[in-house]
Structures are given as C-alpha cells and as structure tokens.
mmCIF file of C-alpha atoms in Angstrom:
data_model
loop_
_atom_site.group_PDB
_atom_site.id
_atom_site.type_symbol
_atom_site.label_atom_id
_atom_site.label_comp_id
_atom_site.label_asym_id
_atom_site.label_seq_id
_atom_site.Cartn_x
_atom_site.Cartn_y
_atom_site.Cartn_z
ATOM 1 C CA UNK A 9 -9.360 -17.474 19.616
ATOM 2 C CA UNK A 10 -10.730 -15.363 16.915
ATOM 3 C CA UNK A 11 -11.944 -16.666 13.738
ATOM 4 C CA UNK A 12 -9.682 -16.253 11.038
ATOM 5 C CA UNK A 13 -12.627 -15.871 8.588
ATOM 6 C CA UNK A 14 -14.239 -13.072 10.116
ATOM 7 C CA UNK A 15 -12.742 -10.084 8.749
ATOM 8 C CA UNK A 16 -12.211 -6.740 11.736
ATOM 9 C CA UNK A 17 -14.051 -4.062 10.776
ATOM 10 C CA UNK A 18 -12.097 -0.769 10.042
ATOM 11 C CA UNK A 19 -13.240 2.699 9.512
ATOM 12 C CA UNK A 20 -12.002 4.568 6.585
ATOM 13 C CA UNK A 21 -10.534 7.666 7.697
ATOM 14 C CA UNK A 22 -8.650 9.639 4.711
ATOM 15 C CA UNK A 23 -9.481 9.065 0.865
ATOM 16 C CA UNK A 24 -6.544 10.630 -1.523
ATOM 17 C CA UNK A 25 -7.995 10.712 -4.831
ATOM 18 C CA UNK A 26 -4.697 9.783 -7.214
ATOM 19 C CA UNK A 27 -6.011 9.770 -10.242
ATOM 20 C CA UNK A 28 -9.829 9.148 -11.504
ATOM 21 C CA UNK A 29 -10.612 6.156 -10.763
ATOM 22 C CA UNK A 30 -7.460 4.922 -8.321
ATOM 23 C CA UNK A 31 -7.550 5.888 -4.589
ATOM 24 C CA UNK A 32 -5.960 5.593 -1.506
ATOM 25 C CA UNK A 33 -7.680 4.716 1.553
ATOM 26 C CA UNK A 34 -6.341 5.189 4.934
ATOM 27 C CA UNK A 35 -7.911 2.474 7.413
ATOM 28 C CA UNK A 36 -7.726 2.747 11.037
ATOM 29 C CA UNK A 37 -9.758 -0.570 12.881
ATOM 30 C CA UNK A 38 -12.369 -0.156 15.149
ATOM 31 C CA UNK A 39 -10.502 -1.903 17.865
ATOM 32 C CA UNK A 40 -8.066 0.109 18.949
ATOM 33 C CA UNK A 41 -5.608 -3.276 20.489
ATOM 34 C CA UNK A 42 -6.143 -4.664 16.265
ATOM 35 C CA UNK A 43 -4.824 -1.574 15.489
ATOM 36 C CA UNK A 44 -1.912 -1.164 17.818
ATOM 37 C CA UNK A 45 -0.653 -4.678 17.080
ATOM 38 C CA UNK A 46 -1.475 -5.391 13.181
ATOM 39 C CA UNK A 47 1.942 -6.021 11.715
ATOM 40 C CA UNK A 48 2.989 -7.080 8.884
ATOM 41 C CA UNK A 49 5.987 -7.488 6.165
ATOM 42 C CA UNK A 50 5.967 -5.001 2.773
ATOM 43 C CA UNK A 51 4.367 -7.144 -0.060
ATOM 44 C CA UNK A 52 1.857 -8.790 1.885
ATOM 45 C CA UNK A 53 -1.884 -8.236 1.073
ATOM 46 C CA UNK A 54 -5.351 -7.752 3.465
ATOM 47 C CA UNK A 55 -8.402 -9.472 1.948
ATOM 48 C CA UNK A 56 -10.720 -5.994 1.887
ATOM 49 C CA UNK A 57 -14.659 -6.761 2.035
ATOM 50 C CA UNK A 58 -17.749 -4.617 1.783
ATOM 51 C CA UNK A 59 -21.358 -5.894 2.847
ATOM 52 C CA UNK A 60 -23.467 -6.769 -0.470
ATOM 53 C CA UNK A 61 -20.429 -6.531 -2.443
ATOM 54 C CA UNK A 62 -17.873 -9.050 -1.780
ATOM 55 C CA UNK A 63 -14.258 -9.785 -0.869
ATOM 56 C CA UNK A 64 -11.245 -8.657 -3.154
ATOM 57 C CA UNK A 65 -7.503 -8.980 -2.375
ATOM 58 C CA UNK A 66 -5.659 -5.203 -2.265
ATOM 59 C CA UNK A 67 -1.862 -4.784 -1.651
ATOM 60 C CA UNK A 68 -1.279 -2.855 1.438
ATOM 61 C CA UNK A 69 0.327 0.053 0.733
ATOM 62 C CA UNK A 70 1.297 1.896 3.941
ATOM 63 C CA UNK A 71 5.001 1.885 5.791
ATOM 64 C CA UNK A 72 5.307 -1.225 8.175
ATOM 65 C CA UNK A 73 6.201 0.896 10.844
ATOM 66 C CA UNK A 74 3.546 3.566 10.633
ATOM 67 C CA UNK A 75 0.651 2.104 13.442
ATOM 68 C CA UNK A 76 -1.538 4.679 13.376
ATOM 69 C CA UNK A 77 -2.981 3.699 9.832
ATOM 70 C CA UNK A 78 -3.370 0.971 7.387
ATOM 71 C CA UNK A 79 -2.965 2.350 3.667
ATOM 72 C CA UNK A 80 -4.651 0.694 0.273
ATOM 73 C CA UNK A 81 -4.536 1.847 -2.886
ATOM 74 C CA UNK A 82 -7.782 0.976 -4.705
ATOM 75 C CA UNK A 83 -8.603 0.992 -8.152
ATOM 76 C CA UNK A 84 -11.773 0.440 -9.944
ATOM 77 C CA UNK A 85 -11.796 -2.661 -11.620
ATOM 78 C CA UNK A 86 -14.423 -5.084 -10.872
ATOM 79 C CA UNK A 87 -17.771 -5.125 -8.817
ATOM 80 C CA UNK A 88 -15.754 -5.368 -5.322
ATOM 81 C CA UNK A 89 -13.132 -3.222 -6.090
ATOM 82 C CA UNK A 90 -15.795 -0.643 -7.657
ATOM 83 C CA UNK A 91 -18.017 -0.714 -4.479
ATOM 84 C CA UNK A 92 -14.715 0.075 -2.326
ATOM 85 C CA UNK A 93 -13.220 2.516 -4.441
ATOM 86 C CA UNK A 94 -16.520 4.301 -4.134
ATOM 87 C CA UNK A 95 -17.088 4.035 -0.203
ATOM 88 C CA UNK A 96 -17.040 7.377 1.556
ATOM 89 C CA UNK A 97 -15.043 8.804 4.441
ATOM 90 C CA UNK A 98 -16.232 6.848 7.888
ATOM 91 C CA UNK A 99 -17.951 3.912 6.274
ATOM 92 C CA UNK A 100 -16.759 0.214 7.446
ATOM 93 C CA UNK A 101 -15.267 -2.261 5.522
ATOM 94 C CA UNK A 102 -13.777 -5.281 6.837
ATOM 95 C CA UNK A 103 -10.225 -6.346 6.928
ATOM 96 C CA UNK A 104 -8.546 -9.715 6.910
ATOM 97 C CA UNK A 105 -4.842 -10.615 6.935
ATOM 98 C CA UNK A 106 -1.913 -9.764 6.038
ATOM 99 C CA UNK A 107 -1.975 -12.902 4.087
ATOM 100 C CA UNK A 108 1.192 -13.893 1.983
ATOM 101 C CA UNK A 109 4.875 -14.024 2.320
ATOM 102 C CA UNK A 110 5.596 -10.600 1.742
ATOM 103 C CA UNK A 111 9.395 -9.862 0.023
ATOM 104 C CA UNK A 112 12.883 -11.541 1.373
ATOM 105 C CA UNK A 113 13.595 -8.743 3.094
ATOM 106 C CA UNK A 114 16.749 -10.403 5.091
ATOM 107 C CA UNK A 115 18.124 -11.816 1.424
ATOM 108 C CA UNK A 116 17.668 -8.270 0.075
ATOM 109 C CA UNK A 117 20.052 -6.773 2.639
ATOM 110 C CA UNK A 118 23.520 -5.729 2.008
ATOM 111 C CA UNK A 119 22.074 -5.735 -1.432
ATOM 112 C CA UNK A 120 21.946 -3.716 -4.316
ATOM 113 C CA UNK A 121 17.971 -3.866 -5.414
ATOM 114 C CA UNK A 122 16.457 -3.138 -8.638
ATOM 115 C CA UNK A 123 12.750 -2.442 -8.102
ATOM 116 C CA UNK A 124 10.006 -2.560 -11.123
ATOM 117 C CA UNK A 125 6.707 -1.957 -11.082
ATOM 118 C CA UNK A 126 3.578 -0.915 -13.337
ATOM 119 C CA UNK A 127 0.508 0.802 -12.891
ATOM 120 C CA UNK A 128 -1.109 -0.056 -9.211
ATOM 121 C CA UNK A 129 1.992 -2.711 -8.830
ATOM 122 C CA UNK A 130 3.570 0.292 -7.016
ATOM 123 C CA UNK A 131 1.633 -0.164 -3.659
ATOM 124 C CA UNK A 132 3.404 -3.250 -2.233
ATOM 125 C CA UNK A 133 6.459 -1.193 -3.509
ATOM 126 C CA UNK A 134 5.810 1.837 -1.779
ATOM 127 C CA UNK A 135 5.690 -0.395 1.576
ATOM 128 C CA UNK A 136 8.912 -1.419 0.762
ATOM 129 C CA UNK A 137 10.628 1.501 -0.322
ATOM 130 C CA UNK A 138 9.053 2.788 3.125
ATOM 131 C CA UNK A 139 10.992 0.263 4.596
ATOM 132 C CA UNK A 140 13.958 0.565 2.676
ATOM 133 C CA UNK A 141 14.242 4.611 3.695
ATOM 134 C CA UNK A 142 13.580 3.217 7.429
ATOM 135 C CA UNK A 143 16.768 0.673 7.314
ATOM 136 C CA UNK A 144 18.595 2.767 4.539
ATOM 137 C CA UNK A 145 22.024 1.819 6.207
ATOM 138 C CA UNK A 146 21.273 -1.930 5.520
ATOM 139 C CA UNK A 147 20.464 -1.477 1.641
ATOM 140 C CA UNK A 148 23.443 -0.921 -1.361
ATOM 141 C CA UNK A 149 22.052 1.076 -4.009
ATOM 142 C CA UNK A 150 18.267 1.260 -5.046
ATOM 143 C CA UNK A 151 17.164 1.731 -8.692
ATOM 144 C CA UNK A 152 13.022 1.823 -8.770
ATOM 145 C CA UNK A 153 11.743 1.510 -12.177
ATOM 146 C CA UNK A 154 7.825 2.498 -12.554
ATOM 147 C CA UNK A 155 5.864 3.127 -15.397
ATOM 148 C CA UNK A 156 2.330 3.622 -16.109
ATOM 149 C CA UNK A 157 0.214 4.248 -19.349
ATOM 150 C CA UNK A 158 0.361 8.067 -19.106
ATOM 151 C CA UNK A 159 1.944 10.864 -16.967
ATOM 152 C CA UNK A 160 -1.397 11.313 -15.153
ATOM 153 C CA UNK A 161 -1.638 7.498 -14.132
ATOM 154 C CA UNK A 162 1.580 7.619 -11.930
ATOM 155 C CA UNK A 163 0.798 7.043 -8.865
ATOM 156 C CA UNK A 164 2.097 8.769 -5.444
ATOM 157 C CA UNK A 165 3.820 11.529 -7.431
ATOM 158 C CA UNK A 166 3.444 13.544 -4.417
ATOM 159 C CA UNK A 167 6.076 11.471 -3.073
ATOM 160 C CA UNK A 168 8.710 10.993 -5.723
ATOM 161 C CA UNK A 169 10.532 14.134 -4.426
ATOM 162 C CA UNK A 170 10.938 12.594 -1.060
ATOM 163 C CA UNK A 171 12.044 9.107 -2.467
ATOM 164 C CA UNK A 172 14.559 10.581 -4.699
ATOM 165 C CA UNK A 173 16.700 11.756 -1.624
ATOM 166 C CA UNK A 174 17.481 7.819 -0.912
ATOM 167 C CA UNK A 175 16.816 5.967 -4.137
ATOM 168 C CA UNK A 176 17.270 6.341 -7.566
ATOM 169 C CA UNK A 177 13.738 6.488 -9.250
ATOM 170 C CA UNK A 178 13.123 6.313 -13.588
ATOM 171 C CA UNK A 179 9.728 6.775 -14.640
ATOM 172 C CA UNK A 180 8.407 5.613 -17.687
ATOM 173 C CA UNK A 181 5.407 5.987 -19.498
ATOM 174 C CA UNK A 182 3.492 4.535 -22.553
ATOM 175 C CA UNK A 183 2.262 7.681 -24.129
ATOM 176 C CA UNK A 184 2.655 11.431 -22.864
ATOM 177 C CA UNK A 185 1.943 14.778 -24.958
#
C-alpha cells in the first residue's frame, strides 16, 4: 500500500505562458499505471511540491476525461507557488491527491447552472465546463460569468471561442482601455 504522504513524481511536459506571471503546466507522472488510472472529479485539487521549496495546493485544471495529461494553472504568489511557476519543461515535481470533494456533479444535472469565477478561480471551472461539454445532453442551460482585473488577465482566452458553442460565457473586467 503506498503512502499517502509521499507525493508521485511527475514530469512537466508543456508550459503555456497565459499571462506574465500565470501558467499552465501540463503534468504527465513518471509511472505510466499512476497515469493511466489518476481520476478524479472537476473541483478537486493535487497538493503540488518542489524539493527545497515546499508544498502548495493548485486546482487541477485539465478535463476529467483527458488521461494523457494532468493540467495546473499556476500563478506566482508565494515562495512555493513562485518556485513552480518558474520550473522548466522536464523538471519533476511531485503530485499528491486529488484531495477534496470536487462539485455535486449528480445535483447539478438536469440543471440549469450559473457558473462565476475570478481571476485563477477559473481552473476548477474549466474542468468542469470540460465536463459539462462532455455530458452536454445532461445539463439545461449554462451561463459562466468570469472576470478578471484587466483584459490581459483572462485566462484561457484561447478557448472562449470553443466554449461559446455550448455555454453562454460574459466576461467582465475591472479596468480595460
């Protein structure tokens, strides 16, 4: 039985810089069974640690059904958060979790959902809305409010397009030209 306390190691394979100092990391573990069977729900969270730095808790942000990667959107914050944000393609951090309850996914069905979020709140929300456009059929209509201090802090804007096609998306911002 492994040691919950442990944390797997996992190899960071992509780095999407989203703004200056927020990134996303795509994770892949160094064992390859880990990998294959990590589930988990949208809204639950990894603990994320780096040697000499610490442990921090990060939102995972990637679709539950995608196995080939593990998704975290990191922004520098803190000491931990700092050290991760700055890590390079191929360097090891380690992993722990999902820890949490993650959202009431079976209560939200048949539902009509209003979805808010602010500033790096939107990576458990992209997992869901991931999940969401997966069981569309099961969902009534989606409204996702997000909002973020300026146009160039939104995050995933890259994807908005794409989300738009199921759900009904209203961005907000505190200050813009």
């Amino acid at each position: 039985m492994k040691n919950e306390y442990i944390p797997d190691n996992a190899k960071i394979v992509d780095i999407d810089e989203l703004t200056s100092n927020t990134r996303l990391l795509t994770l892949k573990f160094l064992n390859e069974s880990k990998q294959k069977n990590f589930n988990f729900i949208p809204g639950q969270f990894l603990q994320a640690s780096l040697l000499r730095y610490g442990e921090v808790p990060i939102a995972i942000a990637s679709s539950p059904y995608d196995r080939d990667k593990l998704q975290i959107c990191v922004r520098k914050a803190g000491i931990v958060t700092t050290a991760i944000h700055n890590a390079n393609e191929e360097e090891i951090i380690g992993i722990r979790g999902p820890y949490g309850n993650g959202f009431p996914l079976e209560i939200m069905k048949d539902n009509n959902l209003v979805l808010v979020a602010g500033g790096t709140g939107i990576a458990p929300i992209r997992s869901l809305i991931y999940y969401i456009i997966k069981n569309r059929k099961y969902f009534g209509d989606v409204h996702f409010l997000y909002g973020a201090k300026t146009p160039d802090d939104l995050l995933f804007r890259y994807e908005f397009k794409e989300w738009e096609k199921q759900i009904y998306l209203c961005l907000t911002v505190d200050k813009a030209d």
